[in-house]
C-alpha cells in the first residue's frame, strides 16, 4: 500500500549493495515503527485515494501510499526518525504535519482532516510531542537519546534507566557481594556496568531480551546484555513490559530494544569529557583515609552523508579511565590479643566441644594434658585444664596448626578499635568502545550495517565474587572484549508489502578473575604437608600456586580461587514480512539463532577453606587449632554449551473501525534445553543403570542412556514442539459528541484510549542451567570434605582421623563415550560419594507465563499524557532445585543417641547425612541418604515444577514542554513466587 521513492544509482554503489544483499540473509522483529490514520473532509466523511507521503527529515528518505475506500492509510514499517507527513487530494488544500517523531515499535495514529481549497494552499500542523496509544495493545515506553544524555548517569549506561518505567524493579538480587562460581558468573559489560538483570512485571531477572539495532546481544548465562553502546550514540531505547505482539517471543519479561543513531544529509557530531576526582570527595566516616577517585570518560560522535540522500555514516568512540579507592568498610578481623591466642573478647562464642576422639588425642599430644571427645573448649569461669580445654579462653601457640602459624600474616591486624578498614587500595578500569554504522538507500532497498567493539580490563583489589579476598593484597584482573556485527535490509514489494532482513553475530570473550596478588607462594611453604613431608594438597595448577583461599564468617583472604575464561557466540537469522490488505496489517516471519558458551574454568584447582566455627563456635579459634568447617578442591574439564532456537509467528492488526483496532496473532517457539558438545552433563533417576558408563552407580545417567525404553537426548529433557502462544488485544479510542459531559471527559478524538490484551509467553532456558551442571563426574569433580577436616591435611577427617584418600589428579572419561561406545573403565570409587551436581530433570518442560492487562490512557493537552494499568501474570513450569537424595529422618533418629551407637563414635544429627555411623548392635551405616543411596551425597535436581503469580496497579505521567521533560511512574504490586 506504499512505495519508497527511488533514485538512480552509480554502478559501483549498485554492485556494493548487491554484495550486502547477498550477505544479509536474515532479520529480527521490526526495529522501526508504523504510521496509520484516516483521511477525512471537513464534514467528517472519509476521502479515498488521497496521496499520502512521509519524508524523514535528516536523510530525505520518502515513502508514499494512498488511502483506501475507507479513507485509511498505513505505513506498516518505517525506520525510526523524525518525519513530515503530507496528504493531497483533488479539491482540497494540502495537509502537512511536521515534527512527527517515530520511535522503535511505535504505532502512531495520525488522522488528517483536509480543508476545501486549491492545491496551492497548504494547511500546516505541528505534531504533538506525546501521543495516546490508540492501536497498539502492548505496554512500554521509549527513552530518547536526549533524555539519556541530559541525566547525569554514573557509568553512562542506558541500563540504569530501565527502572524508570512502571512494573520494572529498581534493584537486582545479583549484587557486588554475590559469590559467583563456574557456570554461575555474572559478566558485567565494559567491566563494571549494569547488565540489566532486573525483574519486569514479576518475571525472573533472566526472562528479559536485549537487542541493539535488531541484533541479539543477550549474554546467555545470566540473560543480561553483553553490549552497551556509547550513550551519545544511542538514538533511543524502548522496553516493552507486557503483552507484546506475536513477533516477539522466547522471553516473558521485558523486550529491550536499543536503536543507535544514523547519519543524515548534514554533518553532525559532538565531543565530550566527564571528569570526577578526589578533590571533591569527602572521607568515608568509617574509613581512616580518603580513597582516591579519578574518573575520565571521554569521546565523541560524528555522522553525515557519504552521498547525499543515498549513503550515510555514523561513528562513535568512548574511553573510560577510572581509579577508585575501594572502601572495605569495617571488617571484624581478629584483635591483637586474638592474634596471640587470647580469645577473651570472643569467649562467649567458644561454646563448642571437641568433635571426636582422634582430634582429642592430637590436642592431648600438643597441650601436654588430657583432652577427651565431647569436652568443652571453654566455659565461663574456666581457669585450669580440668574444667575445659582452653583455660582463660586462651589457645597456646603450641596448639596452633602449622598453616595457621604461617598464614596469620595474610590476615590484616586491626587499625581501629572496631577492626580493620581502608580505602587505600585502588580498583582501576580501562575501557574503550566504539562503533560504526552505515545506511544506504538503493533501488534494491534500504541497507544498514553496524559494527561495535568494546575492550576493557578491570583490576579489582577485592575479587570477592570470584571467591577472592575481602582484605588487601590479593587483587585479580578481568579482561574482556565484546563485539557485534549486524547487517539489515528492508525492501518494499509493490504497494502493499515490506520485507525486513537482518543477520547478526555477537561475540563476548571474558577472562574473569585472573589472580595477581598472593601468587608465587607454594602450598608446602604454607604448611600443607603430610607427616612424611609430601604435599598434602596436590597443586592442579602448579604455575598458579598462591596463598590459599580462606573464608571466615566476616571476611576472606588469599588469592582468588575461581578463574574463568568464557567465550559466548550468538549467530542470529530472521525474516519478517508485513502485508497491508484493506483494513488489515498482517505480519509474519521466522527466527533462528544458534548460541555457544565455551568455558574453561580454573576453579579451586589448588583448594579453598571455609571457617565458620563448626568446631569451637568461633571461626578464628577453628583456624588456630586447625579444624576448618569445609575444604573444597576442583578439577574440571573445559565445557562447551550449545543451544538452538526456532520461532515462527503470524499476526494481524485489524482496524475494525477508525477508533477500534483488534490485534491478534500466534507464535510458535521451539525452545530447547541446553546441550553440551561432548555430552558432559548428567541427571538423576533412582535405580536406573547407565549404559554409557556401565560402572557408574545406579541413579546417575547421561545422554544416550535409556529410561523405561525412552532414550535420554543430548539436552537431557526432550524438546517440545508444542510451544504455541496465542496473543489477542483490543484498542479502543472512545469518542463522544463535542460539548457533552462525556465529550469533556473523553476529550477530542484520539485523546483517550482503553486497551486490553491477553497472551501466553514462553521463556528461554538460560545457560546457567547447564553452566552449573557441566564438568561433573566423570568429566570433572569437586571434592568437598564430608566432615570438618584437618587444616594441614584436609583429606583427613578431624573427628575420627578417617583418611578419605587423595583423589587428585583425576583421569577423566574420554569425550567420545556414548551408548554405542560405552566406557566401562572408569574407577567410580574415586568420585564417590558423588555430590554437588545440579542435574537437569529428564521430565523438564519449557517455562511459560500467561499475561493479561487493562490500560487507560488520557491526553491532557498536547504535551501531557496520564495512564493507569492493571497487569496480571501467572507463571508455570518455573525451574526450582530439589534434593534428589535427601537424608532419611527415621534412620537418623535411630542413631541420634549415644546409647544407640558404639562407644566413642558419632551420633546422627542435623547435617549428618553423609557421616559413617556404627550402631550399637554392630555393623556400619554409610550415611542416611536415599533414594540414590550412600554412593551419592547431597545433589540437586533442576525441576520445572515452580509457579508464580503477579498482580499490579501501574500509574505513569509524562509531560514535555520545550526542553523540559517530566516522567513519573508508580507501581503497587504483589508477587507470590515459590520458585
JSON list of C-alpha atoms in Angstrom, two decimals, residues 233-390:
[
{"chain": "A", "resi": 233, "resn": "UNK", "atom": "CA", "xyz": [25.41, 7.15, 20.03]},
{"chain": "A", "resi": 234, "resn": "UNK", "atom": "CA", "xyz": [22.00, 5.85, 21.17]},
{"chain": "A", "resi": 235, "resn": "UNK", "atom": "CA", "xyz": [19.05, 7.39, 19.39]},
{"chain": "A", "resi": 236, "resn": "UNK", "atom": "CA", "xyz": [16.54, 5.77, 21.77]},
{"chain": "A", "resi": 237, "resn": "UNK", "atom": "CA", "xyz": [15.61, 2.57, 23.50]},
{"chain": "A", "resi": 238, "resn": "UNK", "atom": "CA", "xyz": [12.25, 1.04, 24.25]},
{"chain": "A", "resi": 239, "resn": "UNK", "atom": "CA", "xyz": [11.35, -1.55, 26.86]},
{"chain": "A", "resi": 240, "resn": "UNK", "atom": "CA", "xyz": [8.12, -3.41, 26.12]},
{"chain": "A", "resi": 241, "resn": "UNK", "atom": "CA", "xyz": [6.99, -4.60, 29.52]},
{"chain": "A", "resi": 242, "resn": "UNK", "atom": "CA", "xyz": [3.79, -6.53, 28.91]},
{"chain": "A", "resi": 243, "resn": "UNK", "atom": "CA", "xyz": [1.68, -8.38, 26.32]},
{"chain": "A", "resi": 244, "resn": "UNK", "atom": "CA", "xyz": [3.93, -7.78, 23.35]},
{"chain": "A", "resi": 245, "resn": "UNK", "atom": "CA", "xyz": [2.83, -8.81, 19.88]},
{"chain": "A", "resi": 246, "resn": "UNK", "atom": "CA", "xyz": [3.39, -12.25, 18.38]},
{"chain": "A", "resi": 247, "resn": "UNK", "atom": "CA", "xyz": [6.52, -11.09, 16.56]},
{"chain": "A", "resi": 248, "resn": "UNK", "atom": "CA", "xyz": [8.27, -11.11, 19.96]},
{"chain": "A", "resi": 249, "resn": "UNK", "atom": "CA", "xyz": [8.91, -14.39, 21.67]},
{"chain": "A", "resi": 250, "resn": "UNK", "atom": "CA", "xyz": [11.31, -16.59, 23.63]},
{"chain": "A", "resi": 251, "resn": "UNK", "atom": "CA", "xyz": [11.14, -14.33, 26.71]},
{"chain": "A", "resi": 252, "resn": "UNK", "atom": "CA", "xyz": [8.31, -13.43, 29.07]},
{"chain": "A", "resi": 253, "resn": "UNK", "atom": "CA", "xyz": [9.93, -10.43, 30.81]},
{"chain": "A", "resi": 254, "resn": "UNK", "atom": "CA", "xyz": [10.90, -7.19, 29.10]},
{"chain": "A", "resi": 255, "resn": "UNK", "atom": "CA", "xyz": [11.83, -6.75, 25.45]},
{"chain": "A", "resi": 256, "resn": "UNK", "atom": "CA", "xyz": [14.57, -4.10, 25.46]},
{"chain": "A", "resi": 257, "resn": "UNK", "atom": "CA", "xyz": [15.38, -2.70, 22.02]},
{"chain": "A", "resi": 258, "resn": "UNK", "atom": "CA", "xyz": [18.21, -0.19, 21.52]},
{"chain": "A", "resi": 259, "resn": "UNK", "atom": "CA", "xyz": [18.45, 1.86, 18.34]},
{"chain": "A", "resi": 260, "resn": "UNK", "atom": "CA", "xyz": [21.68, 3.71, 17.57]},
{"chain": "A", "resi": 261, "resn": "UNK", "atom": "CA", "xyz": [21.92, 6.98, 15.69]},
{"chain": "A", "resi": 262, "resn": "UNK", "atom": "CA", "xyz": [22.39, 7.08, 11.93]},
{"chain": "A", "resi": 263, "resn": "UNK", "atom": "CA", "xyz": [23.92, 9.67, 9.69]},
{"chain": "A", "resi": 264, "resn": "UNK", "atom": "CA", "xyz": [21.95, 12.19, 7.66]},
{"chain": "A", "resi": 265, "resn": "UNK", "atom": "CA", "xyz": [22.36, 14.72, 4.90]},
{"chain": "A", "resi": 266, "resn": "UNK", "atom": "CA", "xyz": [24.10, 17.13, 7.27]},
{"chain": "A", "resi": 267, "resn": "UNK", "atom": "CA", "xyz": [27.29, 16.54, 9.20]},
{"chain": "A", "resi": 268, "resn": "UNK", "atom": "CA", "xyz": [26.76, 16.47, 12.94]},
{"chain": "A", "resi": 269, "resn": "UNK", "atom": "CA", "xyz": [28.63, 15.22, 15.99]},
{"chain": "A", "resi": 270, "resn": "UNK", "atom": "CA", "xyz": [29.87, 16.04, 19.43]},
{"chain": "A", "resi": 271, "resn": "UNK", "atom": "CA", "xyz": [32.84, 15.65, 21.75]},
{"chain": "A", "resi": 272, "resn": "UNK", "atom": "CA", "xyz": [32.72, 15.19, 25.49]},
{"chain": "A", "resi": 273, "resn": "UNK", "atom": "CA", "xyz": [34.69, 14.56, 28.64]},
{"chain": "A", "resi": 274, "resn": "UNK", "atom": "CA", "xyz": [33.25, 13.87, 32.07]},
{"chain": "A", "resi": 275, "resn": "UNK", "atom": "CA", "xyz": [35.62, 14.26, 34.98]},
{"chain": "A", "resi": 276, "resn": "UNK", "atom": "CA", "xyz": [35.41, 13.22, 38.61]},
{"chain": "A", "resi": 277, "resn": "UNK", "atom": "CA", "xyz": [38.32, 13.49, 41.03]},
{"chain": "A", "resi": 278, "resn": "UNK", "atom": "CA", "xyz": [39.29, 13.02, 44.64]},
{"chain": "A", "resi": 279, "resn": "UNK", "atom": "CA", "xyz": [39.46, 16.74, 45.43]},
{"chain": "A", "resi": 280, "resn": "UNK", "atom": "CA", "xyz": [35.67, 16.96, 45.50]},
{"chain": "A", "resi": 281, "resn": "UNK", "atom": "CA", "xyz": [35.17, 13.87, 47.69]},
{"chain": "A", "resi": 282, "resn": "UNK", "atom": "CA", "xyz": [34.87, 13.53, 51.45]},
{"chain": "A", "resi": 283, "resn": "UNK", "atom": "CA", "xyz": [36.34, 10.74, 53.56]},
{"chain": "A", "resi": 284, "resn": "UNK", "atom": "CA", "xyz": [34.08, 7.83, 54.37]},
{"chain": "A", "resi": 285, "resn": "UNK", "atom": "CA", "xyz": [33.10, 8.23, 58.00]},
{"chain": "A", "resi": 286, "resn": "UNK", "atom": "CA", "xyz": [34.11, 4.65, 58.82]},
{"chain": "A", "resi": 287, "resn": "UNK", "atom": "CA", "xyz": [37.39, 4.71, 56.89]},
{"chain": "A", "resi": 288, "resn": "UNK", "atom": "CA", "xyz": [40.63, 6.12, 58.33]},
{"chain": "A", "resi": 289, "resn": "UNK", "atom": "CA", "xyz": [41.67, 7.50, 54.94]},
{"chain": "A", "resi": 290, "resn": "UNK", "atom": "CA", "xyz": [40.05, 9.17, 51.96]},
{"chain": "A", "resi": 291, "resn": "UNK", "atom": "CA", "xyz": [40.09, 6.86, 48.97]},
{"chain": "A", "resi": 292, "resn": "UNK", "atom": "CA", "xyz": [41.19, 8.08, 45.58]},
{"chain": "A", "resi": 293, "resn": "UNK", "atom": "CA", "xyz": [38.59, 8.65, 42.89]},
{"chain": "A", "resi": 294, "resn": "UNK", "atom": "CA", "xyz": [39.71, 9.76, 39.45]},
{"chain": "A", "resi": 295, "resn": "UNK", "atom": "CA", "xyz": [37.42, 9.09, 36.52]},
{"chain": "A", "resi": 296, "resn": "UNK", "atom": "CA", "xyz": [37.66, 10.35, 32.97]},
{"chain": "A", "resi": 297, "resn": "UNK", "atom": "CA", "xyz": [35.06, 9.47, 30.37]},
{"chain": "A", "resi": 298, "resn": "UNK", "atom": "CA", "xyz": [35.80, 11.00, 27.00]},
{"chain": "A", "resi": 299, "resn": "UNK", "atom": "CA", "xyz": [34.89, 10.52, 23.39]},
{"chain": "A", "resi": 300, "resn": "UNK", "atom": "CA", "xyz": [32.67, 11.80, 20.65]},
{"chain": "A", "resi": 301, "resn": "UNK", "atom": "CA", "xyz": [30.46, 11.08, 17.69]},
{"chain": "A", "resi": 302, "resn": "UNK", "atom": "CA", "xyz": [30.33, 12.13, 14.06]},
{"chain": "A", "resi": 303, "resn": "UNK", "atom": "CA", "xyz": [27.82, 11.39, 11.33]},
{"chain": "A", "resi": 304, "resn": "UNK", "atom": "CA", "xyz": [26.94, 12.63, 7.90]},
{"chain": "A", "resi": 305, "resn": "UNK", "atom": "CA", "xyz": [26.49, 11.80, 4.24]},
{"chain": "A", "resi": 306, "resn": "UNK", "atom": "CA", "xyz": [28.80, 9.82, 2.01]},
{"chain": "A", "resi": 307, "resn": "UNK", "atom": "CA", "xyz": [26.43, 10.53, -0.85]},
{"chain": "A", "resi": 308, "resn": "UNK", "atom": "CA", "xyz": [23.57, 12.97, -0.41]},
{"chain": "A", "resi": 309, "resn": "UNK", "atom": "CA", "xyz": [20.18, 11.26, 0.07]},
{"chain": "A", "resi": 310, "resn": "UNK", "atom": "CA", "xyz": [21.83, 7.88, -0.58]},
{"chain": "A", "resi": 311, "resn": "UNK", "atom": "CA", "xyz": [24.56, 6.70, 1.78]},
{"chain": "A", "resi": 312, "resn": "UNK", "atom": "CA", "xyz": [25.17, 7.84, 5.35]},
{"chain": "A", "resi": 313, "resn": "UNK", "atom": "CA", "xyz": [27.59, 7.02, 8.14]},
{"chain": "A", "resi": 314, "resn": "UNK", "atom": "CA", "xyz": [27.76, 7.44, 11.89]},
{"chain": "A", "resi": 315, "resn": "UNK", "atom": "CA", "xyz": [30.77, 6.67, 14.09]},
{"chain": "A", "resi": 316, "resn": "UNK", "atom": "CA", "xyz": [31.36, 6.96, 17.82]},
{"chain": "A", "resi": 317, "resn": "UNK", "atom": "CA", "xyz": [34.02, 6.31, 20.46]},
{"chain": "A", "resi": 318, "resn": "UNK", "atom": "CA", "xyz": [34.09, 6.38, 24.24]},
{"chain": "A", "resi": 319, "resn": "UNK", "atom": "CA", "xyz": [37.00, 5.81, 26.59]},
{"chain": "A", "resi": 320, "resn": "UNK", "atom": "CA", "xyz": [36.83, 5.33, 30.34]},
{"chain": "A", "resi": 321, "resn": "UNK", "atom": "CA", "xyz": [39.76, 5.56, 32.76]},
{"chain": "A", "resi": 322, "resn": "UNK", "atom": "CA", "xyz": [38.91, 5.07, 36.40]},
{"chain": "A", "resi": 323, "resn": "UNK", "atom": "CA", "xyz": [40.96, 4.80, 39.56]},
{"chain": "A", "resi": 324, "resn": "UNK", "atom": "CA", "xyz": [38.85, 4.31, 42.66]},
{"chain": "A", "resi": 325, "resn": "UNK", "atom": "CA", "xyz": [39.92, 3.55, 46.19]},
{"chain": "A", "resi": 326, "resn": "UNK", "atom": "CA", "xyz": [37.52, 0.82, 47.24]},
{"chain": "A", "resi": 327, "resn": "UNK", "atom": "CA", "xyz": [36.36, 1.13, 50.82]},
{"chain": "A", "resi": 328, "resn": "UNK", "atom": "CA", "xyz": [36.39, -2.18, 52.65]},
{"chain": "A", "resi": 329, "resn": "UNK", "atom": "CA", "xyz": [34.05, -0.97, 55.34]},
{"chain": "A", "resi": 330, "resn": "UNK", "atom": "CA", "xyz": [34.80, -2.04, 58.88]},
{"chain": "A", "resi": 331, "resn": "UNK", "atom": "CA", "xyz": [35.94, -5.67, 58.92]},
{"chain": "A", "resi": 332, "resn": "UNK", "atom": "CA", "xyz": [35.87, -7.52, 62.23]},
{"chain": "A", "resi": 333, "resn": "UNK", "atom": "CA", "xyz": [39.33, -9.04, 61.93]},
{"chain": "A", "resi": 334, "resn": "UNK", "atom": "CA", "xyz": [40.93, -10.72, 64.99]},
{"chain": "A", "resi": 335, "resn": "UNK", "atom": "CA", "xyz": [42.19, -8.30, 67.62]},
{"chain": "A", "resi": 336, "resn": "UNK", "atom": "CA", "xyz": [45.87, -8.10, 68.52]},
{"chain": "A", "resi": 337, "resn": "UNK", "atom": "CA", "xyz": [45.14, -10.23, 71.57]},
{"chain": "A", "resi": 338, "resn": "UNK", "atom": "CA", "xyz": [43.28, -12.76, 69.41]},
{"chain": "A", "resi": 339, "resn": "UNK", "atom": "CA", "xyz": [46.33, -12.99, 67.17]},
{"chain": "A", "resi": 340, "resn": "UNK", "atom": "CA", "xyz": [48.34, -14.09, 70.22]},
{"chain": "A", "resi": 341, "resn": "UNK", "atom": "CA", "xyz": [45.77, -16.76, 71.09]},
{"chain": "A", "resi": 342, "resn": "UNK", "atom": "CA", "xyz": [44.00, -14.78, 73.84]},
{"chain": "A", "resi": 343, "resn": "UNK", "atom": "CA", "xyz": [40.34, -15.02, 72.82]},
{"chain": "A", "resi": 344, "resn": "UNK", "atom": "CA", "xyz": [38.86, -13.42, 75.92]},
{"chain": "A", "resi": 345, "resn": "UNK", "atom": "CA", "xyz": [36.86, -10.97, 73.76]},
{"chain": "A", "resi": 346, "resn": "UNK", "atom": "CA", "xyz": [35.36, -13.96, 71.93]},
{"chain": "A", "resi": 347, "resn": "UNK", "atom": "CA", "xyz": [34.87, -16.20, 74.94]},
{"chain": "A", "resi": 348, "resn": "UNK", "atom": "CA", "xyz": [31.08, -16.06, 74.83]},
{"chain": "A", "resi": 349, "resn": "UNK", "atom": "CA", "xyz": [31.21, -17.74, 71.45]},
{"chain": "A", "resi": 350, "resn": "UNK", "atom": "CA", "xyz": [33.56, -20.57, 72.49]},
{"chain": "A", "resi": 351, "resn": "UNK", "atom": "CA", "xyz": [30.66, -22.92, 73.11]},
{"chain": "A", "resi": 352, "resn": "UNK", "atom": "CA", "xyz": [31.82, -25.90, 71.07]},
{"chain": "A", "resi": 353, "resn": "UNK", "atom": "CA", "xyz": [33.06, -29.27, 72.24]},
{"chain": "A", "resi": 354, "resn": "UNK", "atom": "CA", "xyz": [35.83, -31.50, 70.95]},
{"chain": "A", "resi": 355, "resn": "UNK", "atom": "CA", "xyz": [34.35, -33.16, 67.88]},
{"chain": "A", "resi": 356, "resn": "UNK", "atom": "CA", "xyz": [35.84, -36.63, 68.18]},
{"chain": "A", "resi": 357, "resn": "UNK", "atom": "CA", "xyz": [38.44, -38.91, 69.76]},
{"chain": "A", "resi": 358, "resn": "UNK", "atom": "CA", "xyz": [41.09, -38.51, 67.04]},
{"chain": "A", "resi": 359, "resn": "UNK", "atom": "CA", "xyz": [41.30, -34.76, 67.38]},
{"chain": "A", "resi": 360, "resn": "UNK", "atom": "CA", "xyz": [41.11, -35.06, 71.18]},
{"chain": "A", "resi": 361, "resn": "UNK", "atom": "CA", "xyz": [44.24, -37.22, 71.01]},
{"chain": "A", "resi": 362, "resn": "UNK", "atom": "CA", "xyz": [46.02, -34.65, 68.80]},
{"chain": "A", "resi": 363, "resn": "UNK", "atom": "CA", "xyz": [45.25, -31.89, 71.28]},
{"chain": "A", "resi": 364, "resn": "UNK", "atom": "CA", "xyz": [46.46, -34.06, 74.14]},
{"chain": "A", "resi": 365, "resn": "UNK", "atom": "CA", "xyz": [49.80, -34.52, 72.39]},
{"chain": "A", "resi": 366, "resn": "UNK", "atom": "CA", "xyz": [50.18, -30.79, 71.67]},
{"chain": "A", "resi": 367, "resn": "UNK", "atom": "CA", "xyz": [48.97, -29.45, 75.03]},
{"chain": "A", "resi": 368, "resn": "UNK", "atom": "CA", "xyz": [50.59, -31.99, 77.32]},
{"chain": "A", "resi": 369, "resn": "UNK", "atom": "CA", "xyz": [47.40, -32.65, 79.27]},
{"chain": "A", "resi": 370, "resn": "UNK", "atom": "CA", "xyz": [44.43, -34.89, 78.67]},
{"chain": "A", "resi": 371, "resn": "UNK", "atom": "CA", "xyz": [41.64, -33.83, 76.30]},
{"chain": "A", "resi": 372, "resn": "UNK", "atom": "CA", "xyz": [38.58, -36.01, 75.72]},
{"chain": "A", "resi": 373, "resn": "UNK", "atom": "CA", "xyz": [35.97, -36.19, 72.97]},
{"chain": "A", "resi": 374, "resn": "UNK", "atom": "CA", "xyz": [32.95, -34.05, 73.81]},
{"chain": "A", "resi": 375, "resn": "UNK", "atom": "CA", "xyz": [34.89, -31.87, 76.27]},
{"chain": "A", "resi": 376, "resn": "UNK", "atom": "CA", "xyz": [34.03, -28.16, 76.22]},
{"chain": "A", "resi": 377, "resn": "UNK", "atom": "CA", "xyz": [36.64, -25.90, 74.72]},
{"chain": "A", "resi": 378, "resn": "UNK", "atom": "CA", "xyz": [35.71, -23.19, 77.19]},
{"chain": "A", "resi": 379, "resn": "UNK", "atom": "CA", "xyz": [33.06, -22.50, 79.81]},
{"chain": "A", "resi": 380, "resn": "UNK", "atom": "CA", "xyz": [32.59, -19.32, 81.81]},
{"chain": "A", "resi": 381, "resn": "UNK", "atom": "CA", "xyz": [34.95, -19.20, 84.75]},
{"chain": "A", "resi": 382, "resn": "UNK", "atom": "CA", "xyz": [37.29, -21.89, 83.43]},
{"chain": "A", "resi": 383, "resn": "UNK", "atom": "CA", "xyz": [40.83, -21.23, 84.75]},
{"chain": "A", "resi": 384, "resn": "UNK", "atom": "CA", "xyz": [42.50, -24.67, 84.53]},
{"chain": "A", "resi": 385, "resn": "UNK", "atom": "CA", "xyz": [42.64, -27.67, 82.20]},
{"chain": "A", "resi": 386, "resn": "UNK", "atom": "CA", "xyz": [40.44, -29.80, 84.40]},
{"chain": "A", "resi": 387, "resn": "UNK", "atom": "CA", "xyz": [37.50, -27.51, 83.66]},
{"chain": "A", "resi": 388, "resn": "UNK", "atom": "CA", "xyz": [37.88, -27.03, 79.88]},
{"chain": "A", "resi": 389, "resn": "UNK", "atom": "CA", "xyz": [40.33, -27.49, 77.04]},
{"chain": "A", "resi": 390, "resn": "UNK", "atom": "CA", "xyz": [41.47, -23.86, 76.90]}
]
